[in-house]
GROMACS .gro file of C-alpha atoms in nm:
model
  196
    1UNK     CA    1  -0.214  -0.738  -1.406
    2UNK     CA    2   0.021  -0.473  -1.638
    3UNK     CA    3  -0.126  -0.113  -1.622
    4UNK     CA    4  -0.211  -0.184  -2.044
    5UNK     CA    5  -0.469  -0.460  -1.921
    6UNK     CA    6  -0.607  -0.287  -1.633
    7UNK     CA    7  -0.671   0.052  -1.857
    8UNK     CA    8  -0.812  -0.208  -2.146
    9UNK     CA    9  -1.055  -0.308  -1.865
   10UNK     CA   10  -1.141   0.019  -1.677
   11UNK     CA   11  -1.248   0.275  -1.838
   12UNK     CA   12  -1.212   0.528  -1.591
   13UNK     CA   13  -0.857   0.506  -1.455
   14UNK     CA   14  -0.959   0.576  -1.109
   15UNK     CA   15  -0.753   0.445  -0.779
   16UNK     CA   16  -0.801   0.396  -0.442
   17UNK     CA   17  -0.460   0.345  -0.255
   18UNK     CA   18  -0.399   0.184   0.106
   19UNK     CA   19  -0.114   0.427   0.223
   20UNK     CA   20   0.032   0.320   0.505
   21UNK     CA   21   0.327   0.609   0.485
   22UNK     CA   22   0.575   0.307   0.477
   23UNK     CA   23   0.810   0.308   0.136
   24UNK     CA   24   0.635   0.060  -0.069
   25UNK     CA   25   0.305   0.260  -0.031
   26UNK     CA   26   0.470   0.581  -0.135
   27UNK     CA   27   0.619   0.415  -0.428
   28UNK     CA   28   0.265   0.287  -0.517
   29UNK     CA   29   0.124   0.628  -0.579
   30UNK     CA   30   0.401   0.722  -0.732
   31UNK     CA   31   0.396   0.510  -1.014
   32UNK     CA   32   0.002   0.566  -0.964
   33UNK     CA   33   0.018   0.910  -1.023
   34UNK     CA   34   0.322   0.847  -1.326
   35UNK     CA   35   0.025   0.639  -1.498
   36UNK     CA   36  -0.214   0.893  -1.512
   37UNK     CA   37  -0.436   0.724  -1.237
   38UNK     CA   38  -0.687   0.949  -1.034
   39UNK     CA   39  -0.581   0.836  -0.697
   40UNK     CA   40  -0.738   0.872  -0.354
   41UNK     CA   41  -0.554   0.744  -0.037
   42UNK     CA   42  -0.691   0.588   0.232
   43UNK     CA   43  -0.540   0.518   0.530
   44UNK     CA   44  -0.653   0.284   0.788
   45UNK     CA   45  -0.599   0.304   1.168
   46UNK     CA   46  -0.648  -0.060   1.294
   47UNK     CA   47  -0.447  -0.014   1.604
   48UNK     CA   48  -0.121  -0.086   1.494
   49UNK     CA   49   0.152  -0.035   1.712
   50UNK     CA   50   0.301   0.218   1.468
   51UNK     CA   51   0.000   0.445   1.421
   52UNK     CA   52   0.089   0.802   1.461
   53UNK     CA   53   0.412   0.750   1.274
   54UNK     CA   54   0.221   0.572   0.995
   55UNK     CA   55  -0.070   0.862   1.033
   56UNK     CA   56   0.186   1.137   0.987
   57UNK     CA   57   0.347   0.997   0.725
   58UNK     CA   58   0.061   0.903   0.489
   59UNK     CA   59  -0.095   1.264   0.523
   60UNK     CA   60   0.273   1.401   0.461
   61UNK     CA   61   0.321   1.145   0.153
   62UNK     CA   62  -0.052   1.277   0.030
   63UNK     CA   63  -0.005   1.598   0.053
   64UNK     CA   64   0.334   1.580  -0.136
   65UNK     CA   65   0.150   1.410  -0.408
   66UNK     CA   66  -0.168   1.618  -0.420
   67UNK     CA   67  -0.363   1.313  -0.363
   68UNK     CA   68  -0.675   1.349  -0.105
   69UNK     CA   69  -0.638   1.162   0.188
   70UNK     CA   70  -0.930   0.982   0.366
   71UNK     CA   71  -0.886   0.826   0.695
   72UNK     CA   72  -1.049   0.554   0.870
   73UNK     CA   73  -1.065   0.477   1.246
   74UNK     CA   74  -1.177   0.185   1.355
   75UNK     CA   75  -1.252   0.202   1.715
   76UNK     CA   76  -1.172  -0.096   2.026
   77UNK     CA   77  -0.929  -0.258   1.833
   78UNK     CA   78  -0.557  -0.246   1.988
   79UNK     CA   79  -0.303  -0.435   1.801
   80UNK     CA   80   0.016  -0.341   1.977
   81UNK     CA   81   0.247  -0.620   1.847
   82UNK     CA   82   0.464  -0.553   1.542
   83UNK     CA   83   0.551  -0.782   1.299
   84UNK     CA   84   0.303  -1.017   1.090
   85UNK     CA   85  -0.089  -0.982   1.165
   86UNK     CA   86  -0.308  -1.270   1.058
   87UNK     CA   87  -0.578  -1.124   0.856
   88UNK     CA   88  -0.469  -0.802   0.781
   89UNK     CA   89  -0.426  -0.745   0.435
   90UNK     CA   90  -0.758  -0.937   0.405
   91UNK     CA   91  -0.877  -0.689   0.619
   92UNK     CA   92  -0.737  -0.356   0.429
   93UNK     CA   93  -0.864  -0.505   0.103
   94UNK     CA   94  -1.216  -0.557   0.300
   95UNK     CA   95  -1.232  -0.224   0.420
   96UNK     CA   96  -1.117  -0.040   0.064
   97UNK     CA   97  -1.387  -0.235  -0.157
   98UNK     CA   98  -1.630  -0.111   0.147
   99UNK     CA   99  -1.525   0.245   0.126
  100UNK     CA  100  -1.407   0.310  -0.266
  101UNK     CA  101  -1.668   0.534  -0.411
  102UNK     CA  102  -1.594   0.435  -0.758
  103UNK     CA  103  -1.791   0.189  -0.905
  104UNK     CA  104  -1.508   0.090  -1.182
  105UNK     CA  105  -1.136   0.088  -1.072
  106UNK     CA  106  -0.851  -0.076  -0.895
  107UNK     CA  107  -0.749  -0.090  -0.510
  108UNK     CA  108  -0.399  -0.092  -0.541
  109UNK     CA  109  -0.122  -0.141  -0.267
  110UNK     CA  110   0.246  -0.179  -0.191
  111UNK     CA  111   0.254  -0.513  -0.176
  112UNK     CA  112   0.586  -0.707  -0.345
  113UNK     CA  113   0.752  -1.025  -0.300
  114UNK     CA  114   1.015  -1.100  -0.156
  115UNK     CA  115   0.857  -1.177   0.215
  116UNK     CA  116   0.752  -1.480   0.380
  117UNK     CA  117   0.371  -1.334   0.448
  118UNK     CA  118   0.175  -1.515   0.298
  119UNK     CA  119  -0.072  -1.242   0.185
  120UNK     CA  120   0.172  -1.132   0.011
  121UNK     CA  121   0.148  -1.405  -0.233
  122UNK     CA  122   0.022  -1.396  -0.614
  123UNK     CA  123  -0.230  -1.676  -0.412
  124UNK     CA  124  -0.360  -1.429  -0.221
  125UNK     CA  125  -0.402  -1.124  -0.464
  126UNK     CA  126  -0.581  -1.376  -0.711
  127UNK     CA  127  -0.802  -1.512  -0.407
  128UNK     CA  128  -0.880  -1.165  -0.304
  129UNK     CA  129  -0.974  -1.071  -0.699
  130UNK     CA  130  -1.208  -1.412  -0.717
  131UNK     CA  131  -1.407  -1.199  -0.415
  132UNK     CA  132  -1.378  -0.894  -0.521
  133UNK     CA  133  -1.569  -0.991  -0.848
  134UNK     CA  134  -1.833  -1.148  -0.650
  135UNK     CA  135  -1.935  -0.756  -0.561
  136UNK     CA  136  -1.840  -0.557  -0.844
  137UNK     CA  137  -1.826  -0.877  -1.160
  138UNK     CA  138  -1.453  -0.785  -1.243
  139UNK     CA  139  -1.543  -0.349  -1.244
  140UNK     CA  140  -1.261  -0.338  -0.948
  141UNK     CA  141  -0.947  -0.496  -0.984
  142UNK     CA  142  -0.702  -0.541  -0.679
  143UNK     CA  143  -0.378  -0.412  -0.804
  144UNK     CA  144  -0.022  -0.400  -0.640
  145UNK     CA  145   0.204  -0.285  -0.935
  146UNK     CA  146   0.548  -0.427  -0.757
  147UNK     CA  147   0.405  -0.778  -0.686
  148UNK     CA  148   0.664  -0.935  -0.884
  149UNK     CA  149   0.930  -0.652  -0.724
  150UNK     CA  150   1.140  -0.728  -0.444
  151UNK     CA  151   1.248  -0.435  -0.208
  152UNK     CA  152   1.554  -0.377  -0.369
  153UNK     CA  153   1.356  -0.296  -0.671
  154UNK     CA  154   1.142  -0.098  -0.504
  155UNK     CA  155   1.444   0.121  -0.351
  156UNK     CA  156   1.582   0.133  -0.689
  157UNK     CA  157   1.263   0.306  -0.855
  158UNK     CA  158   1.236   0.540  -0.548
  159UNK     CA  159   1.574   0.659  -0.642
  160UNK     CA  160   1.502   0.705  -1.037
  161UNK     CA  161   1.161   0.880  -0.940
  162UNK     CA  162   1.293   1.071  -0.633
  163UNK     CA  163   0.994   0.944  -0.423
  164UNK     CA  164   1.039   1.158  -0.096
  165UNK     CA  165   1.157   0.866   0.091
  166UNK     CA  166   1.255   1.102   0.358
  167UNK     CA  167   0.855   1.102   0.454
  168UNK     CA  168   0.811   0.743   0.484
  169UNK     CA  169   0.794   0.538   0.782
  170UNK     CA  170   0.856   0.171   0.777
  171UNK     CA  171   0.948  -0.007   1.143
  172UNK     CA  172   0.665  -0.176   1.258
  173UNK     CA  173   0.681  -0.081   1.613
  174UNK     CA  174   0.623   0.298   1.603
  175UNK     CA  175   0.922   0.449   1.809
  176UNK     CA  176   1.316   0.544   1.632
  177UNK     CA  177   1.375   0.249   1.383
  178UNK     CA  178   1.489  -0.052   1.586
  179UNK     CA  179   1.689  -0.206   1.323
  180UNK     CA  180   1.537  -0.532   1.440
  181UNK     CA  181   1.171  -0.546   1.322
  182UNK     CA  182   1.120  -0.733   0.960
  183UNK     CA  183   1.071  -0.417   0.819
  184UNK     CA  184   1.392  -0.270   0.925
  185UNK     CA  185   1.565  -0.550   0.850
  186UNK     CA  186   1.440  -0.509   0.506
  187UNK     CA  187   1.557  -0.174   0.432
  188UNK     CA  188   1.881  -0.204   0.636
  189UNK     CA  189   2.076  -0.242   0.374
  190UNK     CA  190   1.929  -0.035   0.152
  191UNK     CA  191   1.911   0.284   0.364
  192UNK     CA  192   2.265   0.210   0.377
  193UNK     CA  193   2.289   0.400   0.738
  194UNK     CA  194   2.064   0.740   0.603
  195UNK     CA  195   1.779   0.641   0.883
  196UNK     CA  196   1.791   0.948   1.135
   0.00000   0.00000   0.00000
């Protein structure tokens, strides 16, 4: 859905943003914020392997944006692999319609093509909507405005915007980039060797 639909549908323009301090999700509020969209952040600790990285770099990409940052711990789960997680952008999407305190908006994330995940998929999104209007009868609207982006686009609007990429944090296993994780692997090329 184009950001002309999704203001012909909400009223108020208000967002609520699953930052996970990785370069997509900084992006996101980005062009969030470029739109003239109220934002709030949240950011969700489901005992990913990369969580303090992630942590630190959601309340760094927050603050940069002036965006208020709410954080949710969920306690006795321990994911410690990296890489795909069945269920877990289910789960984020869950957890934001459960925690927005708007009752007319979008939940918007980084989410683009371009990887095999599967809820990563127009499929998904459009499943995820067909719940979401269960609860709210179309008043929240999932929204991830690179969708139809791949990474490289993504990079490429980082660049024009001057998104602080220097605060994100993308490998999915929590240390010094590995250079080996699908994440890295992603953005190998397009850091181009600037990962310190």
């Amino acid at each position: 859905m184009s950001i002309a639909e999704n203001k012909k549908i909400l009223k108020k323009n208000e967002a609520l943003l699953l930052l996970s301090g990785g370069l997509d999700s900084a992006a996101c509020l980005d062009f969030l914020v470029s739109n003239s969209y109220k934002v709030k952040c949240l950011f969700i600790n489901y005992g990913q392997a990369a969580l303090k990285k992630e942590r630190s770099s959601a309340r760094k990409i927050s603050k940069f944006y002036k965006s208020p940052l709410q954080e949710l711990n969920l306690q006795n789960i321990k994911i410690k692999k990296a890489g795909y997680i069945q269920g877990r952008n289910l789960f984020l999407f869950s957890t934001a319609l459960m925690v927005a305190k708007f009752k007319k908006g979008i939940i918007s994330s980084g989410i683009h093509k371009g990887t095999s995940y599967l809820d990563c998929s127009p499929l998904f999104h459009a499943k995820v909507q067909e719940i979401y209007d269960i609860y709210t009868e179309g008043r929240i609207r999932v929204f991830s405005p690179f969708a139809e982006w791949n990474k490289n686009d993504i990079w490429e609007y980082c660049q024009q915007k001057n998104v602080p990429i220097n605060l994100t944090y993308s490998c999915e296993r929590g240390g010094k980039p590995c250079g080996k994780c699908l994440s890295c692997i992603d953005l190998k090329y397009l850091y181009a060797g600037k990962i310190k």
